[in-house]
mmCIF file of C-alpha atoms in Angstrom:
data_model
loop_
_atom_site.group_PDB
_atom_site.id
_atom_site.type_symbol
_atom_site.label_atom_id
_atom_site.label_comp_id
_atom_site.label_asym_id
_atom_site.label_seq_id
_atom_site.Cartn_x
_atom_site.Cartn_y
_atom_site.Cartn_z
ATOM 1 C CA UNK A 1 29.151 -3.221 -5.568
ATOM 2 C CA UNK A 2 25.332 -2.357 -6.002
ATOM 3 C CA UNK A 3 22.879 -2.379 -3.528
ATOM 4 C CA UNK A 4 21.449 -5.538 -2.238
ATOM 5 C CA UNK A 5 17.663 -6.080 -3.122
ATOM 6 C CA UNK A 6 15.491 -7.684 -0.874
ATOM 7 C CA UNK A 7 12.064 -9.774 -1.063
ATOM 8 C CA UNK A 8 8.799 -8.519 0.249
ATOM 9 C CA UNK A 9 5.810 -10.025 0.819
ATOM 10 C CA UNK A 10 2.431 -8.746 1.518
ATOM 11 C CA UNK A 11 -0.228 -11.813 2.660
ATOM 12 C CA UNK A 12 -3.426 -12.270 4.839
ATOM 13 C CA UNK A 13 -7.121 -11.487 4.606
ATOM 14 C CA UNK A 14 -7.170 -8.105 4.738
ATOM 15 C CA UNK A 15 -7.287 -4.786 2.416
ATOM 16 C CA UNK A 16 -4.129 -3.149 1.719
ATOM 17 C CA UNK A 17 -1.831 -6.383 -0.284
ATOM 18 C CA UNK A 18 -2.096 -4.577 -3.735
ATOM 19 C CA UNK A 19 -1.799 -0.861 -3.025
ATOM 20 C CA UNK A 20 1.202 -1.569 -0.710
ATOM 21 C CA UNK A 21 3.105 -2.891 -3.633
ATOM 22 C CA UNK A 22 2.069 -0.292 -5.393
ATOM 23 C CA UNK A 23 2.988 2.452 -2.998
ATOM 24 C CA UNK A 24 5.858 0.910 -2.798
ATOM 25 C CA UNK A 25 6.473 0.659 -6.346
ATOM 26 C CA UNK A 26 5.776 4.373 -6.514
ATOM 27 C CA UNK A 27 8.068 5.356 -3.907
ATOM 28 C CA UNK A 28 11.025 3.485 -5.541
ATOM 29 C CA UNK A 29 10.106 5.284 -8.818
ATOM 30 C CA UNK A 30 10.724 8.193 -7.087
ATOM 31 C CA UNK A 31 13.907 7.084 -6.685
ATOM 32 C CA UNK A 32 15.088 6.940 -10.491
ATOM 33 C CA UNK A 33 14.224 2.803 -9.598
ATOM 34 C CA UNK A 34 12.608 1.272 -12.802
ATOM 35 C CA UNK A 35 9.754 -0.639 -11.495
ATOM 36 C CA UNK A 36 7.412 -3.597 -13.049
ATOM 37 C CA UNK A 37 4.015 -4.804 -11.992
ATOM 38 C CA UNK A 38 2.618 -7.755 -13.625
ATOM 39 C CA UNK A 39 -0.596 -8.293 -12.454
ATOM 40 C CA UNK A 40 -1.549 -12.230 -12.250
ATOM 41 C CA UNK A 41 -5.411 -13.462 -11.792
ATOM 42 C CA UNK A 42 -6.776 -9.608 -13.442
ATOM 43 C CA UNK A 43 -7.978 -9.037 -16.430
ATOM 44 C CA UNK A 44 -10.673 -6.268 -15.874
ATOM 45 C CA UNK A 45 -10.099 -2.675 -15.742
ATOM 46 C CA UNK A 46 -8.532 -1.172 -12.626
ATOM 47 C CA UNK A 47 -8.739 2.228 -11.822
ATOM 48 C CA UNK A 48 -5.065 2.570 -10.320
ATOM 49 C CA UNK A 49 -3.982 1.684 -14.028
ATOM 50 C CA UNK A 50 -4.915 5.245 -15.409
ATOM 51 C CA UNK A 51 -2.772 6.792 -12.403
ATOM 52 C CA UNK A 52 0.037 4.943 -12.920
ATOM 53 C CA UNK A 53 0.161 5.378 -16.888
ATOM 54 C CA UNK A 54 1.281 8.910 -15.580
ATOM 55 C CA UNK A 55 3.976 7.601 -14.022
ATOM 56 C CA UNK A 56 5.693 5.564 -17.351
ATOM 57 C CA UNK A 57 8.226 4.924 -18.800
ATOM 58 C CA UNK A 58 9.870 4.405 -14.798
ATOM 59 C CA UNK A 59 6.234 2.307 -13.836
ATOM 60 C CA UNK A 60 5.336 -0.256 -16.355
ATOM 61 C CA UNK A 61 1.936 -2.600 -15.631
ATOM 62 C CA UNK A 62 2.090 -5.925 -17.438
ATOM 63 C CA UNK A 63 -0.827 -8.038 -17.916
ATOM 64 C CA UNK A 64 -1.591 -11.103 -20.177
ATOM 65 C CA UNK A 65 -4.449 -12.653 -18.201
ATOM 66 C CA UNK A 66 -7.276 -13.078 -20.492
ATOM 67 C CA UNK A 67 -10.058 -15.046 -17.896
ATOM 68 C CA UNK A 68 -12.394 -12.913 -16.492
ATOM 69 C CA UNK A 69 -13.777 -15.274 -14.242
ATOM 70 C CA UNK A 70 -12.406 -15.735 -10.314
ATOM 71 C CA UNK A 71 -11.305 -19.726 -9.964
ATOM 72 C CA UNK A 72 -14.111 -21.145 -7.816
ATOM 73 C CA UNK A 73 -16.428 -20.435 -10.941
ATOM 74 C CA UNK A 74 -14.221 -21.683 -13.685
ATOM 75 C CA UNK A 75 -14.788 -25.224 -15.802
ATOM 76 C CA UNK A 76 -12.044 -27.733 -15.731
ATOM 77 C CA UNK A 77 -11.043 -26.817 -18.857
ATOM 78 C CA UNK A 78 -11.192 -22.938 -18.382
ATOM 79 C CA UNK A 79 -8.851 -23.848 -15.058
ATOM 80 C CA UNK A 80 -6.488 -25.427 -17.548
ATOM 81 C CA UNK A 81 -6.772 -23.082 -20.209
ATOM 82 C CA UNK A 82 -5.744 -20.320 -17.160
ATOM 83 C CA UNK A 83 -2.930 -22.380 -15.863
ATOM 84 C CA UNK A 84 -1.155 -21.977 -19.079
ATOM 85 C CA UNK A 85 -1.911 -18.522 -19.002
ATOM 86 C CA UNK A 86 -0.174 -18.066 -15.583
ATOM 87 C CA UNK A 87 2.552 -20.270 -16.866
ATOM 88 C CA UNK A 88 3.734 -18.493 -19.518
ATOM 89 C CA UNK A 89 3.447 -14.771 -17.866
ATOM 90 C CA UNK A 90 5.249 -16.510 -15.502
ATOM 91 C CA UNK A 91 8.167 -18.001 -17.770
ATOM 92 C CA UNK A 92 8.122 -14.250 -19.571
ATOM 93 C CA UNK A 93 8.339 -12.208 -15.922
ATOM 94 C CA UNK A 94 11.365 -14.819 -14.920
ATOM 95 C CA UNK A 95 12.984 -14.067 -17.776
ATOM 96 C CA UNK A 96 12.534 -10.190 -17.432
ATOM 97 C CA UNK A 97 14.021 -10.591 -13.878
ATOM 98 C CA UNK A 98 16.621 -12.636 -15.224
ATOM 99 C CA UNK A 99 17.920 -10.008 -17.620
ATOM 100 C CA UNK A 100 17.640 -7.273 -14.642
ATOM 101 C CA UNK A 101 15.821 -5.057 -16.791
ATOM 102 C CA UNK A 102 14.207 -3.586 -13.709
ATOM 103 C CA UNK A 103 15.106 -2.581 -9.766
ATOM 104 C CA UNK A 104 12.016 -3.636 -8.584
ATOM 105 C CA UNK A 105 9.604 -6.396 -9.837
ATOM 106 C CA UNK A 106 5.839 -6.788 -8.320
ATOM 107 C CA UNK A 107 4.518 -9.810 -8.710
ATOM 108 C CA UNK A 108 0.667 -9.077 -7.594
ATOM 109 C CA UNK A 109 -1.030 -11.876 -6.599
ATOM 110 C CA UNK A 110 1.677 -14.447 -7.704
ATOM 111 C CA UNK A 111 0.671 -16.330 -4.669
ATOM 112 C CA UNK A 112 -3.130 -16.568 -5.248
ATOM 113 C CA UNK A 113 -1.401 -18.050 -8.238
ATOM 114 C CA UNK A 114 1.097 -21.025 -6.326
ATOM 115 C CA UNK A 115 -1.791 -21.655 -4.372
ATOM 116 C CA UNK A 116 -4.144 -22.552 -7.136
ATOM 117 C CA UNK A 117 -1.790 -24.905 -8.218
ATOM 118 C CA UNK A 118 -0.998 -22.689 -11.444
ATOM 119 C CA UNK A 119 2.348 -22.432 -10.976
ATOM 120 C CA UNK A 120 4.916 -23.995 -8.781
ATOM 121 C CA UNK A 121 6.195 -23.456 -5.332
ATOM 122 C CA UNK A 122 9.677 -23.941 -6.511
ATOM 123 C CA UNK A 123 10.056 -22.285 -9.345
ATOM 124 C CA UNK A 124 8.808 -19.222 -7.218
ATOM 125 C CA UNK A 125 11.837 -20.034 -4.837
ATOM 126 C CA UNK A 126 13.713 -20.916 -7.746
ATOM 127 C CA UNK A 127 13.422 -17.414 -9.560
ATOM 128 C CA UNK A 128 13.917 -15.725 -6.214
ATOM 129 C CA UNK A 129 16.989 -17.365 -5.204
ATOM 130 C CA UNK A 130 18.243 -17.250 -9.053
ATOM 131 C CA UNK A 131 17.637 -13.421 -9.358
ATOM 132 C CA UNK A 132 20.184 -10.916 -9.684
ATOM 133 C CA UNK A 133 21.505 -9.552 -6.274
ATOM 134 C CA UNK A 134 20.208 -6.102 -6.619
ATOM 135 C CA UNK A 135 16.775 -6.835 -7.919
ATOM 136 C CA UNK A 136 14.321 -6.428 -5.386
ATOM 137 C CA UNK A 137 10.888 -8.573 -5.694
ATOM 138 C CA UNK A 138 7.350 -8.161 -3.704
ATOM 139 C CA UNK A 139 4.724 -10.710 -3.784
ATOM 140 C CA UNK A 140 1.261 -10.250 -3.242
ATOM 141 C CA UNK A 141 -1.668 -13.030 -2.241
ATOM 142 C CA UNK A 142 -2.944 -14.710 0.331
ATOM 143 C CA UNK A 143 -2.086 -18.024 2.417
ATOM 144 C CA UNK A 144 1.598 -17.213 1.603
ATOM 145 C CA UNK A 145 3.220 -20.741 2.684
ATOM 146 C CA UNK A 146 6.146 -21.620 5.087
ATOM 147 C CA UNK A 147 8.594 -21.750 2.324
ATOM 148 C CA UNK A 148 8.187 -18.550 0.935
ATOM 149 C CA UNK A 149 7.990 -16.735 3.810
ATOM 150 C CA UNK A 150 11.865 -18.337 4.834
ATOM 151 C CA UNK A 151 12.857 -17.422 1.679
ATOM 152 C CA UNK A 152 11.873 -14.082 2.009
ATOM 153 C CA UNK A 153 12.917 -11.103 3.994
ATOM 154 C CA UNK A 154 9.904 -8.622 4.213
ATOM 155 C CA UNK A 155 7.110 -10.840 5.246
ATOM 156 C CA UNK A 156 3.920 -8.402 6.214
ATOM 157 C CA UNK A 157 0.660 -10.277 7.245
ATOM 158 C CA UNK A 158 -2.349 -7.894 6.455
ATOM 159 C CA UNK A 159 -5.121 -8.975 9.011
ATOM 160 C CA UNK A 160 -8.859 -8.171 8.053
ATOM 161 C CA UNK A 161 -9.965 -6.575 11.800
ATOM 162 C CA UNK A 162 -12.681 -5.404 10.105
ATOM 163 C CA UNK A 163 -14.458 -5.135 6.169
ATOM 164 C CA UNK A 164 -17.470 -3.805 4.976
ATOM 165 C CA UNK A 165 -17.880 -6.800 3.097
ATOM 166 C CA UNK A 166 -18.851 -8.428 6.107
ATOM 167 C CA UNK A 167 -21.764 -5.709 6.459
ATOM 168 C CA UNK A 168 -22.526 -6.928 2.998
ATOM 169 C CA UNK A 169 -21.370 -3.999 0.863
ATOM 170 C CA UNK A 170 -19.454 -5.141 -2.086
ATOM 171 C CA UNK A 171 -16.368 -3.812 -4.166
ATOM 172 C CA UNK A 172 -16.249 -0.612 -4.925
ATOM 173 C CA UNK A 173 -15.014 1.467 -8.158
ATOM 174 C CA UNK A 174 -11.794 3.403 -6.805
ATOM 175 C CA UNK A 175 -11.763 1.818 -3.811
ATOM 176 C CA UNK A 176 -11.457 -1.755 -4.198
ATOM 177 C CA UNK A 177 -10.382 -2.235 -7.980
ATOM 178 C CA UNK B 1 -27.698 10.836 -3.618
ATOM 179 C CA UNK B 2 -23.846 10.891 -3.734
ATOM 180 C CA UNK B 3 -21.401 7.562 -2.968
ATOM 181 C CA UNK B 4 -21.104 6.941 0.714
ATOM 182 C CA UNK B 5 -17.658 7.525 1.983
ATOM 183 C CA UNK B 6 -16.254 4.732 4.339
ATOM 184 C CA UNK B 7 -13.239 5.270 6.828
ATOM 185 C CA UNK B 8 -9.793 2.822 6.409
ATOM 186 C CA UNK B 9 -7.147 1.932 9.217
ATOM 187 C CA UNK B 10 -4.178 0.676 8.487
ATOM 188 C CA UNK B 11 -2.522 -0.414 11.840
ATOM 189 C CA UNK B 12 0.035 -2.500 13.531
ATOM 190 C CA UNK B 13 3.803 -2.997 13.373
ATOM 191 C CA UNK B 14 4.177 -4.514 10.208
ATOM 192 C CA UNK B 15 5.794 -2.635 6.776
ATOM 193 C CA UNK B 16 3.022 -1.300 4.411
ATOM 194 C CA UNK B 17 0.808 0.890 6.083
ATOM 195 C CA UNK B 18 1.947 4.698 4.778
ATOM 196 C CA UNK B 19 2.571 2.484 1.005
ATOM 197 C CA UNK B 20 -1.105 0.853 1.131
ATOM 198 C CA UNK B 21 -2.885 4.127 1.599
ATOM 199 C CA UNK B 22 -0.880 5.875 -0.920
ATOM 200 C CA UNK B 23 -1.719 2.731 -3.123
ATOM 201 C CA UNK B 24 -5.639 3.040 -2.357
ATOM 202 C CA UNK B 25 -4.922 7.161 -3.243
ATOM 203 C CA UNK B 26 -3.257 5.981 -7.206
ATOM 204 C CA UNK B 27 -6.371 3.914 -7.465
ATOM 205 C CA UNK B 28 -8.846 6.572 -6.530
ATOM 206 C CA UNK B 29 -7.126 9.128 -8.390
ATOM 207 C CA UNK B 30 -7.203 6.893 -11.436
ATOM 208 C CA UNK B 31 -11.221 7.154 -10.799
ATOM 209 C CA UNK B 32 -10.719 11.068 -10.913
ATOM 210 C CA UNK B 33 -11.407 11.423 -7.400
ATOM 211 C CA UNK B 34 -9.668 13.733 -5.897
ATOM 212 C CA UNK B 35 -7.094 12.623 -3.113
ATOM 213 C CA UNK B 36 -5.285 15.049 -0.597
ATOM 214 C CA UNK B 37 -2.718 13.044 1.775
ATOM 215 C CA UNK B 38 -1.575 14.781 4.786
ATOM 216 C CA UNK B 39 1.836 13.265 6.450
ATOM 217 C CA UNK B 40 2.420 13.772 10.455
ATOM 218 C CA UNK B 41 5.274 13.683 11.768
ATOM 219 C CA UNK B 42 7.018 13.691 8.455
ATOM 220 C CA UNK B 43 9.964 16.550 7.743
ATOM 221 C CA UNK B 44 12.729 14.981 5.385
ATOM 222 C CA UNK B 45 12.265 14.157 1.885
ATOM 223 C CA UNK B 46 10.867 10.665 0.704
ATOM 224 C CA UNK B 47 10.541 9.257 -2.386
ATOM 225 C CA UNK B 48 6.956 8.475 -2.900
ATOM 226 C CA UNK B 49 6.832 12.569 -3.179
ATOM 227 C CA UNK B 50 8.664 12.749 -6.149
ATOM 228 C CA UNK B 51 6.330 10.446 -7.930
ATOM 229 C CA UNK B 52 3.334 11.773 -6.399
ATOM 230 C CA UNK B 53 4.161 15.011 -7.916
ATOM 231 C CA UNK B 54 3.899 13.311 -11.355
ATOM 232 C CA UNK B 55 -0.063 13.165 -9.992
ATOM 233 C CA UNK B 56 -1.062 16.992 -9.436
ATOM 234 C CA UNK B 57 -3.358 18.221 -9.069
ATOM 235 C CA UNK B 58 -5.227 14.900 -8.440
ATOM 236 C CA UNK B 59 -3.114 13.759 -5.929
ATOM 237 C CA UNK B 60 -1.947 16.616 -3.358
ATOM 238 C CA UNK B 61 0.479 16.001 -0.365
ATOM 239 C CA UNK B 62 0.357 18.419 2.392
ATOM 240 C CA UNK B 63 3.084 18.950 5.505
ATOM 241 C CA UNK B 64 3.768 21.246 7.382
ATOM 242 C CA UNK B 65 5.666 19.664 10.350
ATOM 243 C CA UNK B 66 9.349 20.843 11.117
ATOM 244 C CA UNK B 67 10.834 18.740 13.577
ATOM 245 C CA UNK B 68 13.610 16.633 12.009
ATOM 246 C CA UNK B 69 13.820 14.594 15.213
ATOM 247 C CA UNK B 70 11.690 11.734 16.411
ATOM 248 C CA UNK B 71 9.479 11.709 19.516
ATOM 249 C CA UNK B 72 11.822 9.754 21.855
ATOM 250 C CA UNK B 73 15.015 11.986 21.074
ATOM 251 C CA UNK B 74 12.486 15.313 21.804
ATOM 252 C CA UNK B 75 13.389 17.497 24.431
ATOM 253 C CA UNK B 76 10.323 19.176 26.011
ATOM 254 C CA UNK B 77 10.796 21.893 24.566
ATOM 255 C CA UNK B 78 10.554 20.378 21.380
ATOM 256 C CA UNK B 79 7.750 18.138 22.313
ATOM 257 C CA UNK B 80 5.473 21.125 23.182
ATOM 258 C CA UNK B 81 6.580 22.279 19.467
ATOM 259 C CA UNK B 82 5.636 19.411 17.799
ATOM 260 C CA UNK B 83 2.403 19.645 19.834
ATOM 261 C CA UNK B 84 1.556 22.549 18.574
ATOM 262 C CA UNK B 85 2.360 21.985 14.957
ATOM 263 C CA UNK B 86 0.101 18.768 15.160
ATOM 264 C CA UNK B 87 -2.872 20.809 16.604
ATOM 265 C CA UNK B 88 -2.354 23.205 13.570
ATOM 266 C CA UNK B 89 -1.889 21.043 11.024
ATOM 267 C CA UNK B 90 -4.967 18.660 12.217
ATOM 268 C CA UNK B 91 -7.499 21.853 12.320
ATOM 269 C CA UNK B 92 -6.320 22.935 8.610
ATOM 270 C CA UNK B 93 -6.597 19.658 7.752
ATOM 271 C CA UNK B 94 -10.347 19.505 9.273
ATOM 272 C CA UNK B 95 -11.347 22.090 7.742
ATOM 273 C CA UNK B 96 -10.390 20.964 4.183
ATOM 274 C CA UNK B 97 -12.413 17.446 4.924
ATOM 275 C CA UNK B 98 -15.560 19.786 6.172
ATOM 276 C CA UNK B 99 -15.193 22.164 3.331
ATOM 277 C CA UNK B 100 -15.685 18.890 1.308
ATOM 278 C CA UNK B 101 -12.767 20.113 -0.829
ATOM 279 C CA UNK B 102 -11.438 16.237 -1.175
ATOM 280 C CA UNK B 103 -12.942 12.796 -2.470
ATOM 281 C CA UNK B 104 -10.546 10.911 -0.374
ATOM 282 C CA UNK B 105 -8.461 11.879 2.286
ATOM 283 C CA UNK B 106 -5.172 10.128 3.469
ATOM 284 C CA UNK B 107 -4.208 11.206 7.269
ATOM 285 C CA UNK B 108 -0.545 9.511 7.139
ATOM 286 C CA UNK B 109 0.625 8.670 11.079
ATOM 287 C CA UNK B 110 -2.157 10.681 12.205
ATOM 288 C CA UNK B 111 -2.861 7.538 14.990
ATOM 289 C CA UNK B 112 0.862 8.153 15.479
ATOM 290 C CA UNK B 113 0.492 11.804 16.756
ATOM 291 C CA UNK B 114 -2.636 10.729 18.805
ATOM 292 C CA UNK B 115 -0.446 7.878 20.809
ATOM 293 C CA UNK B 116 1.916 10.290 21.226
ATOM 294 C CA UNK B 117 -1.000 12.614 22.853
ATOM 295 C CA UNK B 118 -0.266 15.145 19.973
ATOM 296 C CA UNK B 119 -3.733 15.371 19.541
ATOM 297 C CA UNK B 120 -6.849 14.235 21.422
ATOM 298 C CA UNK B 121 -8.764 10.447 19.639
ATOM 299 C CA UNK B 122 -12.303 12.688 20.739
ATOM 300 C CA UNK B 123 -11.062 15.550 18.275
ATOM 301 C CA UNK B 124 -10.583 12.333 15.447
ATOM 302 C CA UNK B 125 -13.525 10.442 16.627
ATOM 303 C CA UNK B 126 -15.631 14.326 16.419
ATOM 304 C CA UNK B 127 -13.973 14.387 12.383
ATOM 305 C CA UNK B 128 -14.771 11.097 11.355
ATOM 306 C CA UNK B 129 -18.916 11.446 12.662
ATOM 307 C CA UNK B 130 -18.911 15.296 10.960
ATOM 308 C CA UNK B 131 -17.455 14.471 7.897
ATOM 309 C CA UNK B 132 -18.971 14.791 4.206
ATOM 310 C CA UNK B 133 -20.998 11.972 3.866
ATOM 311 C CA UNK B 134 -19.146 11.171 0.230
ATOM 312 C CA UNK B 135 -15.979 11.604 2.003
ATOM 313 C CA UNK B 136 -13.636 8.573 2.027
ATOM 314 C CA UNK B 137 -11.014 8.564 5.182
ATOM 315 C CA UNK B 138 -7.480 6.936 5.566
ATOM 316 C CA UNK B 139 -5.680 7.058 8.828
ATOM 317 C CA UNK B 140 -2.215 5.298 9.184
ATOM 318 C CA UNK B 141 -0.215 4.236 12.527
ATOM 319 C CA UNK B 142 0.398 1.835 14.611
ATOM 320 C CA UNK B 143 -1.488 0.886 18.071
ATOM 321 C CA UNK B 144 -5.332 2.235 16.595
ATOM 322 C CA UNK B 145 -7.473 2.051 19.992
ATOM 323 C CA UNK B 146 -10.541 0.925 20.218
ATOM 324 C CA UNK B 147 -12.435 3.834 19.734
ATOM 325 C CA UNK B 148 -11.259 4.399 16.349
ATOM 326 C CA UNK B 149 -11.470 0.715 15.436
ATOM 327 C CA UNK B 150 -15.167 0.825 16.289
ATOM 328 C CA UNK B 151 -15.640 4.166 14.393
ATOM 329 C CA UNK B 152 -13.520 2.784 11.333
ATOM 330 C CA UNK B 153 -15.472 0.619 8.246
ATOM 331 C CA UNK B 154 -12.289 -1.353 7.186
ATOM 332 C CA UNK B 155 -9.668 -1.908 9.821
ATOM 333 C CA UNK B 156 -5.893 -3.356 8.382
ATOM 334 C CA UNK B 157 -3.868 -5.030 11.183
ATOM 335 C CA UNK B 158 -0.543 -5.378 9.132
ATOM 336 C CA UNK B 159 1.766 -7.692 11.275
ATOM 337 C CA UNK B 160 5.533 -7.740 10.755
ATOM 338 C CA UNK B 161 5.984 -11.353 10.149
ATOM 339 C CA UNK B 162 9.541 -11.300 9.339
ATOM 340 C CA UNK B 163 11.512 -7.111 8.979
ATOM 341 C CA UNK B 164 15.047 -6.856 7.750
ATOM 342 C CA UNK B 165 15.710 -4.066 10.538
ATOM 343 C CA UNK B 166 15.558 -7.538 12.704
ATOM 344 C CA UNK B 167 18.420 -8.276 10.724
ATOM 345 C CA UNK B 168 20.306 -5.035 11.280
ATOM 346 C CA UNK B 169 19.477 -3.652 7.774
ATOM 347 C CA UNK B 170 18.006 -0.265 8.112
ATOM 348 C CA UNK B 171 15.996 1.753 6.259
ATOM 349 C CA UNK B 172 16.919 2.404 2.873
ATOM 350 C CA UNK B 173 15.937 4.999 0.338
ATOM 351 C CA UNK B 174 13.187 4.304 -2.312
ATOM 352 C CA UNK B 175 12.324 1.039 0.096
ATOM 353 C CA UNK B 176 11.248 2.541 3.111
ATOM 354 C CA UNK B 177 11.643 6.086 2.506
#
């Protein structure tokens, strides 16, 4: 029998939701795992992308989000134009987990996602509850709901104490993306 | 005038801490900084390592601590050991962040050793205020006091919500080590 794979989430306000997937991601690579990332909501440049190119073919990024804008600035129909976006990355990344052509799938900012209304709660719980046993999944975003969190079994709730944002510095190359 | 480094907690009980700041190191490595992370009381072999290696010499991990055993099954004996590796270990480590020989710096469980009285918070505090002003600082554990909150720029409070070792699953290999 294989190993059992579990769900992870990483929610809440503060810093650390991406780069914990991604550590994690790069610790189970270091365990012969073959990991995924698809990257929801991002469409510019991050630097953690050249890092992890080192670290193919057992770390693959996928992306397919062509917006560059964040939602509270988009039109009505640039909101629709990015919920088929997320809809179809979606239908491909099932799919992917589906065929359990990897150990460990992150879904960054899949929630952000749900709770834009892109996608839908249940086919979230759907693919999770569909997936093969020794797949395991993290989610990333914020305001991860009551659902989600019962269906999961990791469930880590990253609190902003404190962030220079709120001594007005912004987002920072290396740092922040 | 160079960047201004900033100084990162990640803190509390939840999974994700060690994972985000290696994360945040990928990413700043990606931006050719140059990232050295130092694990405390760390001994056996964990994934991430393997993968990091795939990173060199961007990305260098240093240890140095022997002790296979964890703090509550020391003798004190083996306590005053550990001590004294710490104390070593965090003056090299000083050094290197006052020689300005690294862009960022990861101090894995280094809030760890200071609960544990390993080391003294007014040595850390005395590191943070002398460092390289470009320097960027990560320091993992859980139960950061006050002191270091205040002297921290972004402070992480990652909250298990929900761990499978509540379950009775433990720790498994490429997850959490």
């Amino acid at each position: 029998m294989g190993r059992k794979g579990l769900v992870h989430i990483y929610t809440g306000d503060g810093k650390g939701k991406t780069t914990a997937a991604i550590g994690l991601g790069v610790r189970a690579c270091g365990d012969n795992m073959k990991v995924l990332m698809v990257q929801f909501l991002k469409s510019r440049d991050t630097c953690e992308l050249h890092s992890l190119k080192k670290l193919e073919p057992e770390f693959t990024v996928l992306r397919g989000f062509s917006c560059k804008k964040f939602v509270w600035n988009m039109t009505e129909e640039e909101m629709e134009e990015a919920r088929k976006e997320a809809t179809e990355i979606f239908l491909n990344v099932k799919n992917l987990v589906l065929q359990n052509k990897y150990d460990l799938v992150i879904l960054d900012e899949l929630i952000g996602v749900l709770t834009n209304g892109f996608i839908k709660e249940d086919d979230v719980i759907a693919m999770i509850k569909d997936k093969p046993q020794e797949t395991e999944l993290v989610l990333t975003g914020r305001n991860a709901g009551k659902r989600l969190i019962e269906a999961a079994d990791y469930v880590s709730d990253i609190k902003a104490v404190k962030h220079p944002y709120q001594e007005g510095i912004s987002a920072r190359k290396g740092i922040e993306f």
